[in-house]
Each structure stands twice: as C-alpha cells, then as structure tokens.
Coordinates of C-alpha atoms in Angstrom, one line a residue:
X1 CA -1.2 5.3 18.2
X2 CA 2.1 4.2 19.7
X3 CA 4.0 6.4 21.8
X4 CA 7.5 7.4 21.2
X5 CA 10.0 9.9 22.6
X6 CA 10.2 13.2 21.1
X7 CA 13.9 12.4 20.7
X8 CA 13.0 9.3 18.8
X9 CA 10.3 11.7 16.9
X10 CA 12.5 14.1 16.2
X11 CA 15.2 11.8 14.6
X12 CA 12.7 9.6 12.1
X13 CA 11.2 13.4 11.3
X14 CA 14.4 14.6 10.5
X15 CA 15.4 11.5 8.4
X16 CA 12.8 12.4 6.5
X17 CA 13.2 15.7 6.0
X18 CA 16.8 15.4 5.0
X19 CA 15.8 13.8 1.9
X20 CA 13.1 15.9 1.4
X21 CA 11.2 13.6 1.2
X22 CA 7.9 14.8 3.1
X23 CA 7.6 17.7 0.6
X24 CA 6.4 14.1 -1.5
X25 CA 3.7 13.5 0.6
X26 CA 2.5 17.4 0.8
X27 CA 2.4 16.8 -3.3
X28 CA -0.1 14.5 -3.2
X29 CA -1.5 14.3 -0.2
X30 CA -3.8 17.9 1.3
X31 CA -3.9 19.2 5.3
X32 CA -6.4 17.9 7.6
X33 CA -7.6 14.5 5.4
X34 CA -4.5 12.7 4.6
X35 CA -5.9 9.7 3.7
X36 CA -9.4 7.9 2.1
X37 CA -10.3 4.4 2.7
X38 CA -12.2 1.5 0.8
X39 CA -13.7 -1.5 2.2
X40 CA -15.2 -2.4 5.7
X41 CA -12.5 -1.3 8.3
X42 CA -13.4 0.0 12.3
X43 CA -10.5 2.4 11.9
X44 CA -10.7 2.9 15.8
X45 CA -8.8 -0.9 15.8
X46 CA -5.9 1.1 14.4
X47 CA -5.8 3.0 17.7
X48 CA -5.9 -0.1 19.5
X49 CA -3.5 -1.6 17.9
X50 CA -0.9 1.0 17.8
X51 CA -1.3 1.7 22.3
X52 CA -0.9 -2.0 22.5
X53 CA 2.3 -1.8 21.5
X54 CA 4.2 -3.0 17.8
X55 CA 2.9 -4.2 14.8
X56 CA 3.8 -8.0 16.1
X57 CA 0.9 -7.8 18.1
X58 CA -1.2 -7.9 14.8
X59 CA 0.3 -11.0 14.3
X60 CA 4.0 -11.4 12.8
X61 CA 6.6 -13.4 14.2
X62 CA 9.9 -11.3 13.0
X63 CA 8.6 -7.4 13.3
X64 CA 9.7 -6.7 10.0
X65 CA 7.7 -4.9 7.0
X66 CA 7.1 -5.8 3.4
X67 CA 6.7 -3.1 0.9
X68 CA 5.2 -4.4 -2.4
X69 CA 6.1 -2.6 -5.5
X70 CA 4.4 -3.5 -8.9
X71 CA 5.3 -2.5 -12.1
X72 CA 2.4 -2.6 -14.4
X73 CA 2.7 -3.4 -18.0
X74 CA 6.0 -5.6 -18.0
X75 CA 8.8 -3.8 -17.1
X76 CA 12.2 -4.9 -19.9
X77 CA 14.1 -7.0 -17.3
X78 CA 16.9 -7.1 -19.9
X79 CA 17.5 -3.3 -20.2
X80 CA 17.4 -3.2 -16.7
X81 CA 19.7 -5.4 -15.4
X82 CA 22.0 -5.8 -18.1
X83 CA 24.0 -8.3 -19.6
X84 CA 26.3 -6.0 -21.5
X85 CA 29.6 -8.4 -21.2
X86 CA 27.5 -10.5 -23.3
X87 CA 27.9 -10.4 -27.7
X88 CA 25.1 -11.6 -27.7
X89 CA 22.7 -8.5 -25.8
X90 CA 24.8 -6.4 -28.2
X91 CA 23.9 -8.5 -31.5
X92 CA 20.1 -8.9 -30.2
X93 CA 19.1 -5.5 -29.2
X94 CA 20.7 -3.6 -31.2
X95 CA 19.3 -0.1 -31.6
X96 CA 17.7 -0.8 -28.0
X97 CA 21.2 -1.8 -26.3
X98 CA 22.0 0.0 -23.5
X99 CA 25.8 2.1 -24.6
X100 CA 27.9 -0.2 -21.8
X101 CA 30.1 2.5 -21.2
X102 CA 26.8 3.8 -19.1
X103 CA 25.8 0.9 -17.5
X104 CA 26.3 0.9 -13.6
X105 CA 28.7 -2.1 -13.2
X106 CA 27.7 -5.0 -10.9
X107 CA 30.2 -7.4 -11.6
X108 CA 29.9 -10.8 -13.5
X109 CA 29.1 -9.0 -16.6
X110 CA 25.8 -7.1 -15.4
X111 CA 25.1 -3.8 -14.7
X112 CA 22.4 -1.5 -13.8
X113 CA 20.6 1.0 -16.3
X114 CA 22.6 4.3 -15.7
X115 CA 19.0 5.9 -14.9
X116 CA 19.2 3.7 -11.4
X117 CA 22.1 5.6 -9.3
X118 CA 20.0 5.0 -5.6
X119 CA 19.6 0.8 -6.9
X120 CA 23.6 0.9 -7.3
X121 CA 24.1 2.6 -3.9
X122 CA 22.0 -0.3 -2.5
X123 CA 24.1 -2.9 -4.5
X124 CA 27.1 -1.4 -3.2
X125 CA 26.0 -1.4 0.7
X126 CA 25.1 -4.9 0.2
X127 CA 21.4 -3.9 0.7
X128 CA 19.8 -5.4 -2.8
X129 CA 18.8 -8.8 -4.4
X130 CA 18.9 -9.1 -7.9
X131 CA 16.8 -12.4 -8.3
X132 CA 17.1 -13.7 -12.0
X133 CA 15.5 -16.0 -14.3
X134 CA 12.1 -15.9 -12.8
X135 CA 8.8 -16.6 -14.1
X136 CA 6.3 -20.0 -13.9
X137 CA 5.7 -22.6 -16.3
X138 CA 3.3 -22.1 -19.3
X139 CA 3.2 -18.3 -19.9
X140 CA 1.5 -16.2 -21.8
X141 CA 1.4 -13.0 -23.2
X142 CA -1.4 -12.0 -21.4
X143 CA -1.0 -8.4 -18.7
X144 CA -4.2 -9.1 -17.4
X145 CA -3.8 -13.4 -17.3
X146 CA -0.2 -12.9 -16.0
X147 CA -0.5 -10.2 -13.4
X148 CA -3.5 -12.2 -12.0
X149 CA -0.9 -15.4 -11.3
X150 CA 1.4 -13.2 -9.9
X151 CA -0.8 -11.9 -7.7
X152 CA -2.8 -15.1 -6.7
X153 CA 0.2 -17.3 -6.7
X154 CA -1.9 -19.7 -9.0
X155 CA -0.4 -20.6 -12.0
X156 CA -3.3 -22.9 -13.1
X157 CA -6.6 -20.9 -11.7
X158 CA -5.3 -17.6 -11.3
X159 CA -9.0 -16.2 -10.6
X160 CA -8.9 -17.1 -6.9
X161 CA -7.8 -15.0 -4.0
X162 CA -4.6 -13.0 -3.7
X163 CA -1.3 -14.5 -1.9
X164 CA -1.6 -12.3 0.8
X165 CA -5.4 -12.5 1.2
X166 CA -5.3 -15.7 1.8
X167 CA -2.4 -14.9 4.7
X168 CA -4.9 -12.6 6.1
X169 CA -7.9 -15.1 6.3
X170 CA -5.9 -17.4 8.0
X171 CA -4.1 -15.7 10.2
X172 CA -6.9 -12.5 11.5
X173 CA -9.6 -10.5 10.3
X174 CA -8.2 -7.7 11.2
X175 CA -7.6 -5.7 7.2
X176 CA -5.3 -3.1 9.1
X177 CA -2.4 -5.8 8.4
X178 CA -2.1 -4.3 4.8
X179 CA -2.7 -1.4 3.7
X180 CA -2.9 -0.6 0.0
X181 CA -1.9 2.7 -1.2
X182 CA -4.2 4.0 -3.8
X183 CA -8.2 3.9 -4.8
X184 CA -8.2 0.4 -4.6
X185 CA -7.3 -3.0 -3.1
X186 CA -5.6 -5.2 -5.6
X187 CA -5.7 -8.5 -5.9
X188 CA -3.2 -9.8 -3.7
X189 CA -4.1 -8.1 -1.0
X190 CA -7.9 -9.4 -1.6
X191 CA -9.0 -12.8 0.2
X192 CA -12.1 -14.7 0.5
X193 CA -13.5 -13.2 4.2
X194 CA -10.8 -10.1 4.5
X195 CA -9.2 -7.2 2.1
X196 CA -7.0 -4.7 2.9
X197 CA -7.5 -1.0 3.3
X198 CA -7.0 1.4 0.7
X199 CA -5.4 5.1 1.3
X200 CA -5.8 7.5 -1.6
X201 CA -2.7 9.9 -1.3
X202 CA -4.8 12.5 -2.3
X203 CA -6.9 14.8 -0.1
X204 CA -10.2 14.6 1.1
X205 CA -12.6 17.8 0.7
X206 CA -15.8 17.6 3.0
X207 CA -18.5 20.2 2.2
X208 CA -16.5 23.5 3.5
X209 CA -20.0 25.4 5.3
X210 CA -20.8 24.2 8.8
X211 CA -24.3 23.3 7.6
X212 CA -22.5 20.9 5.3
X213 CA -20.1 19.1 7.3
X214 CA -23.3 18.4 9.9
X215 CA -25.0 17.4 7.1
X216 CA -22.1 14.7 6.2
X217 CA -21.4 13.7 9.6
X218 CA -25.5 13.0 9.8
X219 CA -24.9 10.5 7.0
X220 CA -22.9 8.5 9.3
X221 CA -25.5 7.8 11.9
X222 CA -27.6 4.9 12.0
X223 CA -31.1 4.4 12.8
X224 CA -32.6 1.2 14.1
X225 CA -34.7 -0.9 11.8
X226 CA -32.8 0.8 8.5
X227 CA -32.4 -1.4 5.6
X228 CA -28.7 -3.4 5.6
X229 CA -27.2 -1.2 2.6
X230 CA -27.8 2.1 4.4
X231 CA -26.3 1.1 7.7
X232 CA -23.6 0.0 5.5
X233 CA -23.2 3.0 3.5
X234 CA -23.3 5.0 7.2
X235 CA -20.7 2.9 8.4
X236 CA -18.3 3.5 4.9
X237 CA -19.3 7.4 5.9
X238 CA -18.3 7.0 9.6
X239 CA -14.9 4.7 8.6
X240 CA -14.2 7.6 5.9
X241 CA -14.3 10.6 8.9
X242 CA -12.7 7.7 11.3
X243 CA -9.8 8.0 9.1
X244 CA -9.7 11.3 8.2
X245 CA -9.8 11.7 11.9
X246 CA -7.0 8.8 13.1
X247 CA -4.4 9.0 10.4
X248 CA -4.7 12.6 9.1
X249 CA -3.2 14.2 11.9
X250 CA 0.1 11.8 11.1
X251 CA 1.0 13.2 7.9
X252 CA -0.4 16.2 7.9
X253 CA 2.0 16.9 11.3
X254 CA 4.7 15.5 8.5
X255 CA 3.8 17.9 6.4
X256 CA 3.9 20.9 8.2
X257 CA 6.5 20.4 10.8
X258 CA 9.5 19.4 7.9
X259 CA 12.6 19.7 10.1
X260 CA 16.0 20.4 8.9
X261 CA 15.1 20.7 5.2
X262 CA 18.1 20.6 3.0
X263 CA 19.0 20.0 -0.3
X264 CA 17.1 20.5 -3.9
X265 CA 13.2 20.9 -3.9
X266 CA 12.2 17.6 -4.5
X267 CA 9.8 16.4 -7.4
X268 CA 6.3 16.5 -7.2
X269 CA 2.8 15.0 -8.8
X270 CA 0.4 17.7 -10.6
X271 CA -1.9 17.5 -7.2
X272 CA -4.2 15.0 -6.6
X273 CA -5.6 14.0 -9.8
X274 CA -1.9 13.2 -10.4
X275 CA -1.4 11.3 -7.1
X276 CA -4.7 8.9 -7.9
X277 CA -3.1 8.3 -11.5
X278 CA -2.3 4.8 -11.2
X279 CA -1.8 2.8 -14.4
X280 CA -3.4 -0.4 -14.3
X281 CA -2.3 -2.8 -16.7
X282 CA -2.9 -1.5 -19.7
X283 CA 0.3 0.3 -19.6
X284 CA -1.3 3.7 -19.1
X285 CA 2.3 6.0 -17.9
X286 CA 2.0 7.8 -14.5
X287 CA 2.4 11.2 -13.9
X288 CA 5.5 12.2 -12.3
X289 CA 6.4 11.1 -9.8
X290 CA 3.2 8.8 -8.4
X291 CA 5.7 6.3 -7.1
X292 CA 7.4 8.9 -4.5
X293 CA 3.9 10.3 -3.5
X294 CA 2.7 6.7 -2.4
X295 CA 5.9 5.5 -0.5
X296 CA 6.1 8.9 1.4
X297 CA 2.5 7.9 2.5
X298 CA 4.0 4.5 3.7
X299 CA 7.3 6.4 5.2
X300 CA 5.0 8.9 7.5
X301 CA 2.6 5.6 8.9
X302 CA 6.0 3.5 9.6
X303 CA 8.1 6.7 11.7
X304 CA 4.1 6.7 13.7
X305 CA 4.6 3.1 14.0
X306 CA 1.2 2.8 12.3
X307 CA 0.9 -1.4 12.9
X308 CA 0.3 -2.6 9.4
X309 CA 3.0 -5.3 8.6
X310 CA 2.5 -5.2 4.4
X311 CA 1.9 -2.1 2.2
X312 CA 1.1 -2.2 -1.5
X313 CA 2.2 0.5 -4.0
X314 CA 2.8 0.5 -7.9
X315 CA 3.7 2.3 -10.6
X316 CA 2.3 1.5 -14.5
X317 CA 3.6 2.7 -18.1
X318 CA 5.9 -0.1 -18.8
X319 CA 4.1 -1.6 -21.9
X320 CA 7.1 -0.1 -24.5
X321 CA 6.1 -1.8 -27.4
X322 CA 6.9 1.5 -29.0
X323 CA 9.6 4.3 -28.0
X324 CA 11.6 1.9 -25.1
X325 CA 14.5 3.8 -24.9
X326 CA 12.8 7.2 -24.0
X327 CA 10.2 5.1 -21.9
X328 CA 12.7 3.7 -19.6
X329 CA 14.9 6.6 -19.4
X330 CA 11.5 8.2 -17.8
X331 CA 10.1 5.3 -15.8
X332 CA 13.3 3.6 -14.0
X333 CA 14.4 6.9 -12.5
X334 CA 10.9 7.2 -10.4
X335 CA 11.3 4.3 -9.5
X336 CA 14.7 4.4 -8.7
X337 CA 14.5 7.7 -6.8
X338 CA 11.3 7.1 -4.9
X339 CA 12.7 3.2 -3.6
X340 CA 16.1 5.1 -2.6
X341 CA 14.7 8.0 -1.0
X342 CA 12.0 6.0 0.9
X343 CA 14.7 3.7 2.4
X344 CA 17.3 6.3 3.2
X345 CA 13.8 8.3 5.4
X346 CA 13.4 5.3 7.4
X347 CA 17.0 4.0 7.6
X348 CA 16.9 5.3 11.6
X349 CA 14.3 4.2 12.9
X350 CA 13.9 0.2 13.9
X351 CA 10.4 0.0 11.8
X352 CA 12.9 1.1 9.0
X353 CA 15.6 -1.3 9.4
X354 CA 13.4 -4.0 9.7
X355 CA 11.6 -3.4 6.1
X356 CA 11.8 -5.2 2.9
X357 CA 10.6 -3.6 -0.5
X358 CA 10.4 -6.1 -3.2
X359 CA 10.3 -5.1 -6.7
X360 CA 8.0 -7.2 -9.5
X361 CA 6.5 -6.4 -12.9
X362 CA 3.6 -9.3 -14.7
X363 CA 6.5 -10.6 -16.9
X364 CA 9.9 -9.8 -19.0
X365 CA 10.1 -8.7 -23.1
X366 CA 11.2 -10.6 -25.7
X367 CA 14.9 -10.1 -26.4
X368 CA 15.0 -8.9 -29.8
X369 CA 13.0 -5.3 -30.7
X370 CA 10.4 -5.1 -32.6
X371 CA 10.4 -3.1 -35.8
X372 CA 8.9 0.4 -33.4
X373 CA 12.0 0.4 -31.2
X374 CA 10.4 -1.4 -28.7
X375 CA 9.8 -4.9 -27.1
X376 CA 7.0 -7.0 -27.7
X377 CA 5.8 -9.3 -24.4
X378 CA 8.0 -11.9 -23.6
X379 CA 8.5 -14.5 -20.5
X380 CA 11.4 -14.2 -18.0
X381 CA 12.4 -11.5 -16.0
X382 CA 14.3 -10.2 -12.3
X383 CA 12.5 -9.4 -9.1
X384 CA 14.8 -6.8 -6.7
X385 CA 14.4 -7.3 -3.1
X386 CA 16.0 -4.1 -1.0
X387 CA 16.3 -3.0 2.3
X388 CA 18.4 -3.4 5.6
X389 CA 17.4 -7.0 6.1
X390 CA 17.9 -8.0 2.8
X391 CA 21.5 -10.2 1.6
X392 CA 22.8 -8.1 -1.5
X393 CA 23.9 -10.0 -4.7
X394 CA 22.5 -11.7 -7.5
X395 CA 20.3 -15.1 -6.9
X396 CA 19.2 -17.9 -9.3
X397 CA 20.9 -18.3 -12.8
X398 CA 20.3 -15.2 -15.7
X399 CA 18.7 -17.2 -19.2
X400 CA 20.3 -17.5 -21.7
X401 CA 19.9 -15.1 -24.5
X402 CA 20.8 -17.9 -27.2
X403 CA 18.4 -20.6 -25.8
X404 CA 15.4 -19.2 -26.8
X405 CA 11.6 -20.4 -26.6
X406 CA 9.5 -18.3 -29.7
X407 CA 12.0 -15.5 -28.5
X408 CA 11.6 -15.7 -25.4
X409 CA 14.3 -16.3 -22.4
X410 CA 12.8 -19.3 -20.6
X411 CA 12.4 -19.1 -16.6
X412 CA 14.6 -20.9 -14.0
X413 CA 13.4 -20.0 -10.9
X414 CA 9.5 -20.1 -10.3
X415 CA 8.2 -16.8 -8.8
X416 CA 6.5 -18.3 -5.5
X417 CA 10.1 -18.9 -3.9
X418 CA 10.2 -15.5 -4.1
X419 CA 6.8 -15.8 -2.1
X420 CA 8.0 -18.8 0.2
X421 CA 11.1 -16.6 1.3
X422 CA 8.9 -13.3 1.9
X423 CA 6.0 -15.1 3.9
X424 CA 8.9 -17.0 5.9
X425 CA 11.5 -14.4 6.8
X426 CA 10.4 -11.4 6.6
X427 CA 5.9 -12.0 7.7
X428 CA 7.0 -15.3 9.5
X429 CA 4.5 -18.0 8.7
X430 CA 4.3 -21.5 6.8
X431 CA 4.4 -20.2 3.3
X432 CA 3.1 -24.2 2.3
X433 CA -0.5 -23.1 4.1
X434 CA -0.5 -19.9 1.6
X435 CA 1.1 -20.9 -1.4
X436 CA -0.6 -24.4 -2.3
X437 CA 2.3 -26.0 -2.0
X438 CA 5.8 -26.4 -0.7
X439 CA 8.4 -24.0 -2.4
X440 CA 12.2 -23.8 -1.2
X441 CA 13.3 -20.1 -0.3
X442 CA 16.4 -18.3 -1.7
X443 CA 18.1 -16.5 0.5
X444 CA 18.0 -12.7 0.0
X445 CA 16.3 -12.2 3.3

C-alpha cells in the first residue's frame, strides 16, 4: 500500500468520521475480512501497485476517480428533477406531481425532489451536473435489453462487452483498475480478456477451530500435475485469503479506530445479508441503506490510496409501476444521503477531490401515471455527475412534456457523450477506440 503521513491519515480518518460515515462500513462490512473477491486477480499486484506510487501508475492520464452509480429498475427522471414551473407536469401527473411548494428550487423552472437536501447542497457549491434529455435512438421498454446498452455502449448489439471492459483490454490486464462493489462484476466492468474485481461488503467467516483454518489454507496449495480446475479453484482459495489478508486490515482499522465521532448515529443495513442485497433489474427494493454500505467500502480504499481508478456500486427498487410516491420518498433519500456523505468523507484528501460519481438508471417513465399511482416504462431521462471536478448546472435541453412519442419524452442527447466526456476527462483516453465511434463531450467535467 502507499504510504502517507500520519498527519495526512489522521485528517482523511477524521473526514470520515465526522460524518459518520465509517459506522457505514462496520454495518456491512465484519473485523478481520473486510472484503471477498470474484474472478482471477493476484491480489499481491495491489501491493505493488499501491508502494509504486498513485493510481496513475495503473494507467490514467489525469489521476482522477470515477464512481459509477446505477439505479436499477428505471428510476422516474421526471419526479426527480422536476419541471414544476411547467402546466403541463402539473396537468400530466397529477396525483403523482410533486407539491412545488417542496421542490428544492434550481432555477429555470426545475427543482429537486425535497427528499434530495445533500444533491441541492452540491447544486449550490457548483459541484453537480444535471445532464437532460438523454437516452439512444430506438428504445424499448425492456430493463434487461436497455440496461445491457447502457452498459455495453451498444445500441445495436448490446450482448458484447461492457464500456469499461473494453477500456481495460486495451489499456492493461491488470483487473485492480476497477473494482466492483458487491457479489458480482457487471457488465460494464466485464471485457473480452479482463473483468474487474468484486468486494462483497459483507464479512468473511473462515472455519473458526485452528484445525479448520489449516484445513482451508491447505485448499489453497497446489500440487504439480493437478488437473487445471483444481489449481484454479486453489488459486480462487489463495486470491480469497490474499484479500482478506491485503485489504482487510484497511477497513477494519476504519472501523475501529473512528476518530472524532460526532453527530447522530448514522443508518445502517440489517448485517450482511442486507449489505449483499442488491436488486438486479427486476426492481427487487434494497434494504436500507445498501447504497451507504458500498460507498463507505469505496471511501476507506480511496483515504488508503488503494490504486483502482473506477469503482461500481448500485442500488435497485426503482421499478414503481405501483405506489411511486411512497417508493421514491424511500429510495431518493439513500441515495441522496449515501452520494453526499461519501463526498463530504473524501472532500480532504487529493484522491477525493479528484473523484467523479456519475449517477444513471436503464431508462425514464412515461409521463402520465398509470391507473396504480405509478409510472409505467418510458424513454428519456437525466444522468447527475457530482464531485469536486465536476462544472455544476444543467446540460443538454429537458423534452418536452407535450411532444410526445406513445407517451414517451423523446431523447436529445445520446447517452455515450456522457461516456466520451468520462473516458476523456476524468480516465483520460480516446473515448472513439472504446465507444465505436466518435461522440462530442459536454462539458460537466
């Protein structure tokens, strides 16, 4: 690992203590095996990496971080960010309208769902994109079909490689470069010769008597002349104690070393079986709050300069074809709370101001509610980007909620110049090589 000052220590601890936002990550995640990892990584690279120096050497060109956030299940755009200057949210909404005398004003007639305090704080410091209109041509209403281009970045044959997979294959082997935080890799993080790492936030338990733990540790050796899927199940077992090893010791000295605590306990997941709940995309809610225990995993390997330049975390339940209201009004404040809190913790440390979280869901709802006071799939919706590095204010042109396609508002912007601009400011390559194509940037970052 890279070496700081215990000054330097001491201050990220303390940031992150101040929100309390470690007692997060002792939620979810248990002493002595902070973290569990899928897929073929030498987890002794990550020592490597980390004495060499910062996470550049793995490969970037601008030091800076990308935080991936998905919402799962289609988040409603339109009751997020919301028009409420316009007679026409009023008239289409109706019994789902947002009362505008809640709204957090953004000017130009938008404002922010009133559940989403920490988002407005960002707005105000200048500190968060609001990109609207996007989407990509020929949609569908598909979670699965859509979530698959958004993550492959291929409108047309969205069964490929992820995005960001394909970044890794091009650019190094090494699958320390991302890091996915949860039981698996997803998609975007997935490319044809390298994946990512996953870290379960929850704890690992090796057999507790000292016959046991030999036992285990015995499964990790290798004999010569074994068949191939035994030496690769003993090198899963060996990555699995590698880790447990490597990175435990960096959040479990988070979690029991909390500085300068202040403030209201924070909330916490149900244990582990909470932490692991991850919706997929068939809308599934998370337990509260999932989206907190993840990031703090991600805020303890930045302040130990862990050298992984892209993270991936999400949060599902968003499906509200049924019940929005009371959906939303439970879903946007973990979100809202875990994004704020996870940038204020790493606001003083460099690794922290040089960090972008972006903010996607597999597609908007249609405009008018259905007949179960909820929103049925729809096409269009807004992508945040937040962070120190990031240009606050609105980008690309809100649809219209009058020019309709079968309900629908119709895109503007196509979703990979939300890529182009990520891969070229903030991981600092050609985004043409990645994206199939050439894509003008906006300029949030």
């Amino acid at each position: 690992m890279s070496e700081v000052s215990s000054g330097e220590h001491e201050e990220a601890q303390a940031t992150l203590s101040r929100r309390r936002f470690l007692s997060l990550a002792a939620a979810g995640v248990a002493a002595g095996g902070a973290a569990s990892m899928i897929g073929p990584v030498l987890w002794d690279q990550l020592s490597r990496a980390g004495a060499a120096g910062s996470p550049g050497n793995l490969g970037s060109t601008t030091g800076r971080t990308l935080v991936l956030v998905t919402l799962y299940g289609g988040n409603d755009g339109l009751n997020t960010v919301i028009p409420y200057k316009d007679p026409s949210y009023l008239s289409s909404r109706g019994i789902l309208a947002v009362d505008p005398s809640t709204v957090l004003d953004l000017g130009d007639g938008f404002g922010l769902h009133p559940a989403m305090p920490q988002f407005h704080k960002l707005w105000t410091d200048k500190h968060l994109a609001i990109v609207q209109g996007v989407g990509f041509a020929n949609p569908n209403y598909s979670h699965f079909e859509s979530m698959d281009i958004w993550q492959t970045a291929q409108p047309d044959d969205p069964s490929g490689t992820g995005w960001l997979g394909r970044w890794m294959d091009k650019t190094g082997a090494d699958p320390l470069r991302a890091v996915s935080i949860g039981p698996t890799v997803p998609t975007l993080l997935t490319g044809a010769k390298v994946q990512a790492a996953a870290i379960a936030p929850g704890p690992i338990k090796l057999p507790g008597s000292a016959a046991d733990v030999a036992l285990y540790r015995s499964l990790a050796d290798t004999s010569k002349g074994e068949p191939s899927l035994l030496v690769e199940a003993a090198h899963s077992n060996a990555d699995l104690l590698e880790v447990n090893t490597v990175l435990g010791p960096v959040l479990d000295k988070a979690r029991t070393n909390p500085l300068h605590l202040t403030g209201a306990e924070a909330p916490s997941t149900n244990g582990s079986a909470a932490a692991l709940a991850i919706a997929n995309g068939g809308g599934a809610q998370s337990a509260a709050n999932v989206l907190s225990t993840q990031l703090s995993v991600v805020a303890n390997l930045l302040l130990a300069d862990v050298p992984t330049e892209v993270f991936s975390v999400e949060l599902g339940g968003f499906d509200t074809h049924t019940e929005q209201v009371t959906t939303q009004a439970a879903l946007l404040p973990q979100l809202d709370t875990a994004v704020g809190a996870f940038l204020d913790a790493i606001s003083s440390t460099k690794r922290g101001r040089e960090t972008v979280v972006l903010v996607y869901t597999e597609f908007g709802r249609r405009v008018v509610a259905n007949a179960s006071a909820g929103t049925d799939h729809g096409w269009a919706n807004v992508v945040f980007a937040a962070g120190q590095p990031v240009k606050g204010g609105f980008y690309g042109e809100p649809p219209s909620l009058t020019n309709l396609s079968e309900g629908n508002q119709i895109y503007n912007l196509d979703f990979r110049r939300v890529y182009a601009t990520v891969l070229d400011q903030v991981i600092g390559v050609d985004a043409t090589t990645f994206l199939g194509g050439k894509f003008s940037t906006v300029a949030f970052v």
